[in-house]
Amino acid sequence: MNLENIMAAIENYGYWIILLTLFCGIVGIPSPEETFLVLIGMLTAQDHLQLVWTVISAFSGSLSGMLIAYIAGRFLGLPFLNKYGRFLKITPELWEKASTQFRRYGTLTILFGLFIPGVRQLAPYIAGTSRYPFTVYIFFSIIGSALWAISYIFVGFFIGDQIPLHYLPWIGVVALVVFIGTVFIKNKSLKGGSRA
């Protein structure tokens, strides 16, 4: 697939791809969220996506992921996570550590947890299982989702017009390699920690 076809796909389905990628990242399905946000910010700077719709799609994907994860935690609870948590890389040790932090810094975790990989996936489930007040949760989730999406998109937007378009696929490849390497290192450290 050449660059023109890739750009055509992004221009035609870009907003749905943005929403789905960020939704998956929040509920625990691995995706390179920060790198992806920077990349779509670069595409908006080069007029392949509209900035307003890009931000709305990213915000919607993040917020809907936080909402679904909260609902799953609240109504399906710990039995669900004990049964299926391994598919989301949620170990009992990780859950206990994250729960302790959430009890101590609940509001801050919801507000700024999106900026921390791992925390952004666990915090909504923990909020749901701990019966964190929904109105407070959704209020801070809205603010946190907006801050997270806008900050990374604008990083990409401000560097995007300084990088020639033909370099974008290579940036995507580098981002993918970094993402895979990060997942590999995290998995290795989790396995090492569980053996200790």
PDB file of C-alpha atoms in Angstrom:
ATOM      1  CA  MET A   1       0.000   0.000   0.000  1.00  0.00           C
ATOM      2  CA  ASN A   2       1.529   3.314  -1.012  1.00  0.00           C
ATOM      3  CA  LEU A   3       1.467   6.606   0.890  1.00  0.00           C
ATOM      4  CA  GLU A   4      -1.420   8.002  -1.161  1.00  0.00           C
ATOM      5  CA  ASN A   5      -3.623   5.009  -0.302  1.00  0.00           C
ATOM      6  CA  ILE A   6      -2.732   5.265   3.380  1.00  0.00           C
ATOM      7  CA  MET A   7      -3.566   8.962   3.426  1.00  0.00           C
ATOM      8  CA  ALA A   8      -6.837   8.304   1.589  1.00  0.00           C
ATOM      9  CA  ALA A   9      -7.799   5.723   4.229  1.00  0.00           C
ATOM     10  CA  ILE A  10      -6.961   8.149   7.023  1.00  0.00           C
ATOM     11  CA  GLU A  11      -8.902  10.945   5.374  1.00  0.00           C
ATOM     12  CA  ASN A  12     -11.952   8.694   4.805  1.00  0.00           C
ATOM     13  CA  TYR A  13     -11.998   6.726   8.063  1.00  0.00           C
ATOM     14  CA  GLY A  14      -9.535   8.640  10.219  1.00  0.00           C
ATOM     15  CA  TYR A  15     -11.942   9.855  12.871  1.00  0.00           C
ATOM     16  CA  TRP A  16     -13.394   6.381  13.455  1.00  0.00           C
ATOM     17  CA  ILE A  17      -9.877   4.913  13.573  1.00  0.00           C
ATOM     18  CA  ILE A  18      -8.898   7.537  16.164  1.00  0.00           C
ATOM     19  CA  LEU A  19     -11.933   6.824  18.322  1.00  0.00           C
ATOM     20  CA  LEU A  20     -11.521   3.036  18.154  1.00  0.00           C
ATOM     21  CA  THR A  21      -7.754   3.057  18.794  1.00  0.00           C
ATOM     22  CA  LEU A  22      -8.067   5.186  21.916  1.00  0.00           C
ATOM     23  CA  PHE A  23     -11.100   3.266  23.176  1.00  0.00           C
ATOM     24  CA  CYS A  24      -9.153  -0.004  22.874  1.00  0.00           C
ATOM     25  CA  GLY A  25      -6.132   1.495  24.598  1.00  0.00           C
ATOM     26  CA  ILE A  26      -8.168   2.621  27.609  1.00  0.00           C
ATOM     27  CA  VAL A  27     -10.070  -0.644  28.128  1.00  0.00           C
ATOM     28  CA  GLY A  28      -6.779  -2.560  28.076  1.00  0.00           C
ATOM     29  CA  ILE A  29      -6.310  -3.766  24.501  1.00  0.00           C
ATOM     30  CA  PRO A  30      -2.703  -2.802  23.660  1.00  0.00           C
ATOM     31  CA  SER A  31      -2.339   0.176  21.346  1.00  0.00           C
ATOM     32  CA  PRO A  32       0.324   2.930  21.147  1.00  0.00           C
ATOM     33  CA  GLU A  33      -1.919   5.740  22.382  1.00  0.00           C
ATOM     34  CA  GLU A  34       0.561   8.579  22.936  1.00  0.00           C
ATOM     35  CA  THR A  35       2.474   7.889  19.742  1.00  0.00           C
ATOM     36  CA  PHE A  36      -0.786   7.628  17.843  1.00  0.00           C
ATOM     37  CA  LEU A  37      -2.025  10.957  19.246  1.00  0.00           C
ATOM     38  CA  VAL A  38       1.206  12.690  18.221  1.00  0.00           C
ATOM     39  CA  LEU A  39       0.983  11.134  14.754  1.00  0.00           C
ATOM     40  CA  ILE A  40      -2.598  12.294  14.185  1.00  0.00           C
ATOM     41  CA  GLY A  41      -1.569  15.717  15.449  1.00  0.00           C
ATOM     42  CA  MET A  42       1.091  15.767  12.735  1.00  0.00           C
ATOM     43  CA  LEU A  43      -1.504  14.768  10.137  1.00  0.00           C
ATOM     44  CA  THR A  44      -3.760  17.638  11.207  1.00  0.00           C
ATOM     45  CA  ALA A  45      -0.840  20.044  10.790  1.00  0.00           C
ATOM     46  CA  GLN A  46      -0.467  18.789   7.209  1.00  0.00           C
ATOM     47  CA  ASP A  47      -4.222  19.140   6.503  1.00  0.00           C
ATOM     48  CA  HIS A  48      -5.011  15.415   6.271  1.00  0.00           C
ATOM     49  CA  LEU A  49      -7.381  15.673   9.223  1.00  0.00           C
ATOM     50  CA  GLN A  50      -9.352  18.570  10.651  1.00  0.00           C
ATOM     51  CA  LEU A  51      -8.083  19.627  14.065  1.00  0.00           C
ATOM     52  CA  VAL A  52     -11.501  20.037  15.703  1.00  0.00           C
ATOM     53  CA  TRP A  53     -12.785  16.619  14.580  1.00  0.00           C
ATOM     54  CA  THR A  54      -9.475  14.988  15.488  1.00  0.00           C
ATOM     55  CA  VAL A  55      -9.680  16.329  19.034  1.00  0.00           C
ATOM     56  CA  ILE A  56     -13.378  15.387  19.338  1.00  0.00           C
ATOM     57  CA  SER A  57     -12.677  11.828  18.109  1.00  0.00           C
ATOM     58  CA  ALA A  58      -9.702  11.371  20.437  1.00  0.00           C
ATOM     59  CA  PHE A  59     -11.640  12.773  23.392  1.00  0.00           C
ATOM     60  CA  SER A  60     -14.660  10.566  22.598  1.00  0.00           C
ATOM     61  CA  GLY A  61     -12.536   7.430  22.292  1.00  0.00           C
ATOM     62  CA  SER A  62     -10.799   8.097  25.588  1.00  0.00           C
ATOM     63  CA  LEU A  63     -13.958   9.021  27.494  1.00  0.00           C
ATOM     64  CA  SER A  64     -16.001   6.106  26.133  1.00  0.00           C
ATOM     65  CA  GLY A  65     -13.189   3.704  27.096  1.00  0.00           C
ATOM     66  CA  MET A  66     -13.115   5.132  30.623  1.00  0.00           C
ATOM     67  CA  LEU A  67     -16.890   4.855  30.888  1.00  0.00           C
ATOM     68  CA  ILE A  68     -17.076   1.230  29.662  1.00  0.00           C
ATOM     69  CA  ALA A  69     -14.184   0.168  31.934  1.00  0.00           C
ATOM     70  CA  TYR A  70     -15.867   1.833  34.924  1.00  0.00           C
ATOM     71  CA  ILE A  71     -19.175   0.094  34.160  1.00  0.00           C
ATOM     72  CA  ALA A  72     -17.402  -3.265  33.743  1.00  0.00           C
ATOM     73  CA  GLY A  73     -15.663  -2.776  37.080  1.00  0.00           C
ATOM     74  CA  ARG A  74     -18.827  -1.684  38.839  1.00  0.00           C
ATOM     75  CA  PHE A  75     -21.268  -4.288  37.552  1.00  0.00           C
ATOM     76  CA  LEU A  76     -18.993  -7.240  36.786  1.00  0.00           C
ATOM     77  CA  GLY A  77     -16.533  -6.563  39.582  1.00  0.00           C
ATOM     78  CA  LEU A  78     -13.522  -8.508  40.762  1.00  0.00           C
ATOM     79  CA  PRO A  79     -14.781 -11.947  39.614  1.00  0.00           C
ATOM     80  CA  PHE A  80     -14.691 -10.654  36.025  1.00  0.00           C
ATOM     81  CA  LEU A  81     -11.182  -9.241  36.447  1.00  0.00           C
ATOM     82  CA  ASN A  82      -9.944 -12.372  38.226  1.00  0.00           C
ATOM     83  CA  LYS A  83     -11.199 -14.463  35.315  1.00  0.00           C
ATOM     84  CA  TYR A  84     -10.238 -12.227  32.369  1.00  0.00           C
ATOM     85  CA  GLY A  85      -7.633  -9.875  33.843  1.00  0.00           C
ATOM     86  CA  ARG A  86      -4.751 -11.960  32.493  1.00  0.00           C
ATOM     87  CA  PHE A  87      -5.856 -11.064  28.964  1.00  0.00           C
ATOM     88  CA  LEU A  88      -5.518  -7.385  29.900  1.00  0.00           C
ATOM     89  CA  LYS A  89      -2.184  -8.016  31.681  1.00  0.00           C
ATOM     90  CA  ILE A  90      -3.799  -7.367  35.078  1.00  0.00           C
ATOM     91  CA  THR A  91      -2.102  -9.537  37.700  1.00  0.00           C
ATOM     92  CA  PRO A  92      -3.324  -9.752  41.339  1.00  0.00           C
ATOM     93  CA  GLU A  93      -0.121  -8.008  42.493  1.00  0.00           C
ATOM     94  CA  LEU A  94      -0.552  -5.198  39.988  1.00  0.00           C
ATOM     95  CA  TRP A  95      -4.217  -4.876  40.931  1.00  0.00           C
ATOM     96  CA  GLU A  96      -3.444  -4.630  44.653  1.00  0.00           C
ATOM     97  CA  LYS A  97      -0.717  -2.037  44.120  1.00  0.00           C
ATOM     98  CA  ALA A  98      -2.924   0.058  41.813  1.00  0.00           C
ATOM     99  CA  SER A  99      -5.895  -0.222  44.213  1.00  0.00           C
ATOM    100  CA  THR A 100      -3.811   1.072  47.102  1.00  0.00           C
ATOM    101  CA  GLN A 101      -2.645   4.049  45.034  1.00  0.00           C
ATOM    102  CA  PHE A 102      -6.181   4.721  43.849  1.00  0.00           C
ATOM    103  CA  ARG A 103      -7.565   4.769  47.399  1.00  0.00           C
ATOM    104  CA  ARG A 104      -4.907   7.302  48.313  1.00  0.00           C
ATOM    105  CA  TYR A 105      -5.068   9.522  45.213  1.00  0.00           C
ATOM    106  CA  GLY A 106      -8.446   8.720  43.603  1.00  0.00           C
ATOM    107  CA  THR A 107      -9.329  12.085  42.094  1.00  0.00           C
ATOM    108  CA  LEU A 108      -5.783  12.820  40.913  1.00  0.00           C
ATOM    109  CA  THR A 109      -5.550   9.332  39.421  1.00  0.00           C
ATOM    110  CA  ILE A 110      -8.684   9.885  37.357  1.00  0.00           C
ATOM    111  CA  LEU A 111      -7.578  13.362  36.329  1.00  0.00           C
ATOM    112  CA  PHE A 112      -3.939  12.641  35.422  1.00  0.00           C
ATOM    113  CA  GLY A 113      -3.795   8.835  35.248  1.00  0.00           C
ATOM    114  CA  LEU A 114      -4.261   8.899  31.487  1.00  0.00           C
ATOM    115  CA  PHE A 115      -0.711  10.249  31.194  1.00  0.00           C
ATOM    116  CA  ILE A 116       0.700   7.119  32.868  1.00  0.00           C
ATOM    117  CA  PRO A 117       0.655   3.841  30.895  1.00  0.00           C
ATOM    118  CA  GLY A 118      -0.830   1.058  32.985  1.00  0.00           C
ATOM    119  CA  VAL A 119      -2.597   3.449  35.342  1.00  0.00           C
ATOM    120  CA  ARG A 120      -4.913   4.650  32.580  1.00  0.00           C
ATOM    121  CA  GLN A 121      -6.009   1.051  31.938  1.00  0.00           C
ATOM    122  CA  LEU A 122      -6.466   0.062  35.597  1.00  0.00           C
ATOM    123  CA  ALA A 123      -7.912   3.210  37.171  1.00  0.00           C
ATOM    124  CA  PRO A 124     -11.385   3.007  35.554  1.00  0.00           C
ATOM    125  CA  TYR A 125     -11.827  -0.645  36.596  1.00  0.00           C
ATOM    126  CA  ILE A 126     -10.669   0.146  40.139  1.00  0.00           C
ATOM    127  CA  ALA A 127     -13.017   3.142  40.319  1.00  0.00           C
ATOM    128  CA  GLY A 128     -15.901   0.895  39.297  1.00  0.00           C
ATOM    129  CA  THR A 129     -15.132  -1.983  41.680  1.00  0.00           C
ATOM    130  CA  SER A 130     -14.584   0.420  44.581  1.00  0.00           C
ATOM    131  CA  ARG A 131     -17.943   2.111  43.856  1.00  0.00           C
ATOM    132  CA  TYR A 132     -16.297   5.488  43.345  1.00  0.00           C
ATOM    133  CA  PRO A 133     -19.120   8.065  42.942  1.00  0.00           C
ATOM    134  CA  PHE A 134     -20.095   8.070  39.270  1.00  0.00           C
ATOM    135  CA  THR A 135     -20.778  11.820  38.970  1.00  0.00           C
ATOM    136  CA  VAL A 136     -17.349  12.674  40.406  1.00  0.00           C
ATOM    137  CA  TYR A 137     -15.726  10.007  38.217  1.00  0.00           C
ATOM    138  CA  ILE A 138     -17.330  11.211  34.992  1.00  0.00           C
ATOM    139  CA  PHE A 139     -16.589  14.869  35.796  1.00  0.00           C
ATOM    140  CA  PHE A 140     -12.863  14.251  36.259  1.00  0.00           C
ATOM    141  CA  SER A 141     -12.792  11.763  33.375  1.00  0.00           C
ATOM    142  CA  ILE A 142     -14.092  14.460  31.030  1.00  0.00           C
ATOM    143  CA  ILE A 143     -11.401  16.910  32.145  1.00  0.00           C
ATOM    144  CA  GLY A 144      -8.651  14.264  32.116  1.00  0.00           C
ATOM    145  CA  SER A 145      -9.610  12.939  28.665  1.00  0.00           C
ATOM    146  CA  ALA A 146      -9.615  16.450  27.233  1.00  0.00           C
ATOM    147  CA  LEU A 147      -6.226  17.335  28.755  1.00  0.00           C
ATOM    148  CA  TRP A 148      -4.626  14.088  27.598  1.00  0.00           C
ATOM    149  CA  ALA A 149      -5.950  14.149  24.042  1.00  0.00           C
ATOM    150  CA  ILE A 150      -5.333  17.848  23.441  1.00  0.00           C
ATOM    151  CA  SER A 151      -1.801  17.901  24.868  1.00  0.00           C
ATOM    152  CA  TYR A 152      -0.460  15.042  22.700  1.00  0.00           C
ATOM    153  CA  ILE A 153      -2.335  16.113  19.574  1.00  0.00           C
ATOM    154  CA  PHE A 154      -0.945  19.627  19.903  1.00  0.00           C
ATOM    155  CA  VAL A 155       2.610  18.289  20.296  1.00  0.00           C
ATOM    156  CA  GLY A 156       2.138  16.533  16.952  1.00  0.00           C
ATOM    157  CA  PHE A 157       0.422  19.556  15.461  1.00  0.00           C
ATOM    158  CA  PHE A 158       3.289  21.912  16.307  1.00  0.00           C
ATOM    159  CA  ILE A 159       6.011  19.614  14.992  1.00  0.00           C
ATOM    160  CA  GLY A 160       3.959  18.261  12.088  1.00  0.00           C
ATOM    161  CA  ASP A 161       4.449  21.096   9.641  1.00  0.00           C
ATOM    162  CA  GLN A 162       8.225  20.925  10.146  1.00  0.00           C
ATOM    163  CA  ILE A 163       8.532  17.297   9.000  1.00  0.00           C
ATOM    164  CA  PRO A 164       8.103  16.463   5.294  1.00  0.00           C
ATOM    165  CA  LEU A 165       5.135  14.220   4.505  1.00  0.00           C
ATOM    166  CA  HIS A 166       7.235  11.425   3.019  1.00  0.00           C
ATOM    167  CA  TYR A 167       8.864  10.861   6.433  1.00  0.00           C
ATOM    168  CA  LEU A 168       5.542  10.094   8.168  1.00  0.00           C
ATOM    169  CA  PRO A 169       5.519   6.352   7.338  1.00  0.00           C
ATOM    170  CA  TRP A 170       9.032   6.017   8.784  1.00  0.00           C
ATOM    171  CA  ILE A 171       7.943   7.827  11.931  1.00  0.00           C
ATOM    172  CA  GLY A 172       5.072   5.353  12.179  1.00  0.00           C
ATOM    173  CA  VAL A 173       7.495   2.422  11.832  1.00  0.00           C
ATOM    174  CA  VAL A 174       9.772   3.833  14.540  1.00  0.00           C
ATOM    175  CA  ALA A 175       6.749   4.411  16.795  1.00  0.00           C
ATOM    176  CA  LEU A 176       5.602   0.823  16.240  1.00  0.00           C
ATOM    177  CA  VAL A 177       9.069  -0.546  17.078  1.00  0.00           C
ATOM    178  CA  VAL A 178       9.212   1.583  20.247  1.00  0.00           C
ATOM    179  CA  PHE A 179       5.717   0.393  21.230  1.00  0.00           C
ATOM    180  CA  ILE A 180       6.545  -3.291  20.696  1.00  0.00           C
ATOM    181  CA  GLY A 181       9.814  -2.858  22.610  1.00  0.00           C
ATOM    182  CA  THR A 182       7.973  -1.200  25.502  1.00  0.00           C
ATOM    183  CA  VAL A 183       5.395  -4.007  25.663  1.00  0.00           C
ATOM    184  CA  PHE A 184       8.183  -6.608  25.576  1.00  0.00           C
ATOM    185  CA  ILE A 185      10.131  -4.894  28.382  1.00  0.00           C
ATOM    186  CA  LYS A 186       6.983  -4.486  30.512  1.00  0.00           C
ATOM    187  CA  ASN A 187       6.048  -8.146  30.074  1.00  0.00           C
ATOM    188  CA  LYS A 188       9.583  -9.230  30.945  1.00  0.00           C
ATOM    189  CA  SER A 189       9.656  -7.057  34.071  1.00  0.00           C
ATOM    190  CA  LEU A 190       6.209  -8.296  35.161  1.00  0.00           C
ATOM    191  CA  LYS A 191       7.317 -11.913  34.787  1.00  0.00           C
ATOM    192  CA  GLY A 192      10.540 -11.179  36.636  1.00  0.00           C
ATOM    193  CA  GLY A 193       8.618  -9.428  39.417  1.00  0.00           C
ATOM    194  CA  SER A 194       6.162 -12.309  39.787  1.00  0.00           C
ATOM    195  CA  ARG A 195       9.039 -14.781  40.221  1.00  0.00           C
ATOM    196  CA  ALA A 196      10.651 -12.676  42.950  1.00  0.00           C
TER     197      ALA A 196
END
